[in-house]
């Protein structure tokens, strides 16, 4: 859309929203949030950018096709799922936890990486869907 | 002291929200409704959020409330602007008692380019009214 | 014996792969098999006639009790020799009859397949393996009838035959399973000692009906007989081999085999005598209305089969032995007549008996064979046919009920059969030779020697009936688990009633043959009654069935999505309604339920209004916006009821959906109000009823106490063991992480689908 | 009257009534713009309700949801505007 | 300016970590403290960075001004909404812009919109005019002047 | 660790899906990876199968959470048998896909989605958790939506819309059932549900949940009166896709019905009557549908429906004998139905049509191929001693023992219709001379293919035919397996004890 | 409260099905969405509802104690929501594509696949 107001507002909102999405992702284990909502927020940030600056620019910011995030995210989730099986001789999806928790995020463990995988997949697939539609309009 | 602040902020907030609601119902055209909506509601919700920040008096809550307020204050006018201009595009007319319309005939209908004030006014017939099905 | 059975299968398999390389030597190669098998089985004759039984068993599928157990007793040997003996002759005959045929290899393949199946059938001691071979005979018959598969007639006949015998096969399967269950074994030899417990079982009648069904269809009993004349579309060797000598006797064989197991008295007798009786007379009468030689032979075959069933129904020792002898008699003369017909057809190009005459002048050996065959068929002494007929009258006369009626029935039938034999075996050769047939030459001996051999055998056996008696009668009687009373096959019994009856038969038959000339006028006269013939009724029935199928299928498969959904919903309403209202009580204790507050009411109102608005608005965009309202209400609802994660997710997802909708929407047409008012009301009532049931269901479930073991475990351990405080999230990424993994996979696939749907454009020309 | 009662018996009802009033506008339209505006306002009021509800239930975490709400409501409006503009342009 | 701000934040965080008290007062105190420290230190640095320290008070004053305007106008609108008659004189006014950059225009437009009674509808493609819908356009010139002297001037002071 | 091997099939397919997504545009690489991957999956499945066969039911507790608190995977004989069958059909279909599915389609993630589908199927068979089953079902249906609709033109899209709507509806009913069940027992582990459902006082509610499951799964497994989507959609996608749909998608519904009705709702009299009635009607409707079709794909589709009725009816009889019949039939059916659709794909490639009226002369021109095809056709009919025959013995026996003569009648009816229709098909397609029709010109016919390509077409069919022959002639093994599975199913304590480690 | 929610769930089911039964494809999708919401609400409701006690462990605590909402239905619904989202987006695009190819939004025009051929 040809509007300076939206354009500049969204260019400032984009980093903030992305930051917010990471925040939502990381705190999910302790408070409402998590990979899915976090991923949606991030996707929405890019969609907003696509609305205001046009699809091409939004794609340029991403540098690669958002679809690429899907296998990447799924790999992350998959690896965090099977790593206990491979490395620790424990059943699939068993949580492996670091000794000490850290602030904001809390305990660091394989479920966190799993959630990050979810986050990436959600961004990837939502953006693939919306960008594809926008392109075909 | 804090309690009183909560009474005030929440009370005022609720009032402003109610105001926005009544305004949205009563105002005669889209632009006025958008106008009322954006301001009163934004302020009202800001106040309500402040009330909760006051209630919890906790850093994390306060920062979040501030974040929400700032966010609303950034986004509300932007969306008001978007909706307002869209309303003009699709040809929603101004209230009959409206006083002046500087925007009339300024939009190029096909490109949505908007002219400045000094340019010649033409293509007035382009802003014929249309409404959503 | 296993090797004997497998040989044919292996040979047909061999032909599939190597048949084309042996085109020239195929006939010799193929014929070696039945001949050597015939010799092989012949070698058992001394043992068997001494009353011994050869037994062989291989484990196959013990879980089902299905084993390849073979017994060679008198009955089996009779059939085995018939199968291989006539088989040998037919194989040889074929080599000349179909000489140079493009698909001779296929033909021999099918034929060997059939022979092997038939051998397996008669040798099996296991009811299940008997069934297996039974079905294989149907299949090979299907292929043989449809051998000229470029002709629509052949294909249709093959289908009809397969359909009828297929029904029978399935009935046999049912009967076999049931009998096996009742007896506790599929071994027929073991069932023999259980006749009483089987006939007393509550399933006895059912077993009987199923087995009868199988036998009647296979052996072309009325009203299932009509597939057999149709099967005459097959090349003559097939008609000879399958549809007169062997396969059609499988049903008779089955009844024979089952007699000691299932003959439980009146039901057995009544059904078999009635069905056999109707069949024999009905088709015998049909003979006089035919002009096609094959048609005449087909009906006389059916009639003969009727006689066999009839005799088994009588079930006395005399009757059974009569049946055994008649099987041999019939095989010999009928096979001969078919082969002769084949020669005539092959040489003259017609089978129309009104066109044929005087052929003795050009086909003398064939005429001799035909004449003897006619004698056997007519029961003229000193042929085996005479012995057979005597035995038949002997059994009918001594049957306890309706002896006179049965005897008259037998005589009438035999008169027609006499006629048939002479029309087929004698008439074409008599009189002056028409000009057009003057150039005919005697074909290869491979064709005319086989019928000659068979008819001569019929003559020899007639003169020395003791051969048959010692070889078969006694052993067969033993297979029937009846004490063998002293009984001798003789050509001459002295002057008695039976002789008188025989004489009457011969006289009446001769008169009929002399007075009645087959003609097309006669054939057309019966065509008027075709509409009530079982065949036409069957065809009408299957047409009606097809119409019904079409109606039924199109009734449900309308192509309208709403019909499908509303059927499913209606079905659900029916079931749920039945269950819910089957013990419905209005009284409810809802005191434990949560109280209602103003803000909830307003949210719920909003939700309700949003939903209704979505449904009833005429603007798509407004509907989408209303969906936004619904989403918001939902998310607030989730929030009030302690589900912040849900609130967040619901709202973001709803918004994203709205965005998607909005992006797509302007590419879509505006709403149309397509359904009429009546349909809307109908659907409204349907969906409203479903909604009401869901509401009632929920309320009812809420009255039940809920087990909270799992929930408590999560509450206790989410932090301690899984290091998370947002229990919902812990469930999602840890306790039930697999769900989430697959859930994101769903998203990925959806995205791939969207991508493909919108990006992949196939041009119509390179589609697929 | 303590804070709890005040919020419960006065503020929440006001907000609820407000949302219903806005919903009336949503119903009435007449333009799609009115509906979008009403939806936007409903969400904004929702944020207010969440703020109060978080006090009543003593659960500050609920406030996070208001942030998501605010963020996404904005995007919804943008999308509608985008749609309407595009549709109008194409016609 | 950005680096300054970041340094400020960084310092604040360090203070908070040092003290180990994660509450609002402590953060605020940390921020204030680091701000003062940076201000003092800035005397030895280049001129450009000084601006940061001037702007902060201006932002605060602008904020207060805005709150005042907001409240004032809200009461006006409230009156309008509650009273039975509609005594408005609405209209769309083209407002010539001094603001040039995207940020300036956007902020101005948003502030105008947030203020009751006015709604920034659109900016002309050449960025010369901001079209504003207003509830009370008694005198067009006065209306334009109010905004230009009020919001725009104060805003540009901060941003430039 | 060792018992973890039962989830190896899942890991293999998930890995393959991810890998293939990374190599989005490398078509040949995708083909090779998919085929090799499926061969691997087959190897794994055989390993898993033999392992469970020798060591008994294996339970994997994901996340090391003891049942019933986490999601468990249960490799009992039924599950691993189905996993093996999935691997066999998956292997065949992947080879067939490389040649029969057009490039453009393959370029849009065909293989990746295909492996997601196989992943879903394996997951559905292995999971011991009812909600997890729902999730697997969803990955299955979304994959099937994608496979059925991508690149689709008119008829395919029409089919896809209906397919979508009805399957979505089925999922919703499934979820409703799940909600009711959870509301009653508060647990999702199927073994645990089985124990706790006995404590529910309001048995009507239990029956209601069963009915909801029945309808939810019934739509997926295409039983009467819920099957409508199947004839409308299965024939539209490429044959390779139809094949996997036909072989496995409806069967996963049957599997689910078997699982819940043996484990949770076993022996309820209302349900027995209901299931039996539906089974009879299913056989009837499927059979009637098959009679009137002229398109071989549609004929096969109605047979899917008809033969589902056999299995459902056997399930309703609820005896060990019947169950053994059901399992045997299931094993037979998965292989045979997959093969039939591959065959229809081959016929399409040979003649450019699957309409019987336009087909003909196949026996004349491709005699050996025709005989190869005849084997699965005969097996479908149940010509003894081929594979379709054996399970009927158990089913018939069970129907007699239960004195359910109507079901016996339906079995006979269904078998007869199958016989007649297949004979008709044989007569029309193989025997009849090729009628003179206008063949599509821009079409690559089978005889224009290179030898290697022809082989790629034929190999999967021959492979599956070989498996079918094994099922028929090695019926002893299959029957022993079926009986063992039936025993496991009918004694649910075995399952429960294994899962809950009692 | 539950009674009203139960009624609303019923209304959602009814509306969803009613919309699915319409002939317009857009309505079909709206119906699907409504039905999906109804199902979520049903699960939520049957998992028993609790007001204002989210299943989140207090920062000071280690276990969830006292009154708290059952987290399991929430997790289930979350999963269901995400899956429905995937399905719905696919459906929306499917409808768009179908419309583009078939030039109609009328489901009744989509019945050629069921004809005998
Ligand atoms: Na979460
Ligand atoms: Na874990």
Coordinates of C-alpha atoms and ligand atoms in Angstrom, one line a residue, chain A residues 92-97 110-111, chain C residues 721-722 733-735, chain F residues 62-65, ligand 2:
Chain A
X92 CA 13.0 -40.3 22.0
X93 CA 12.0 -36.9 23.2
X94 CA 13.5 -37.4 26.6
X95 CA 14.5 -34.1 28.1
X96 CA 18.2 -33.5 28.5
X97 CA 18.8 -30.6 30.8
X110 CA 16.4 -30.2 24.7
X111 CA 12.7 -29.2 24.9
Chain C
X721 CA 11.0 -33.4 36.3
X722 CA 10.4 -31.4 33.2
X733 CA 7.1 -29.8 24.2
X734 CA 7.9 -32.5 26.6
X735 CA 5.1 -34.8 27.9
Chain F
X62 CA 8.6 -41.2 24.5
X63 CA 10.3 -38.7 26.7
X64 CA 10.9 -41.5 29.2
X65 CA 7.6 -40.7 30.8
Ligands
LIG2 NA1 11.1 -35.5 28.4

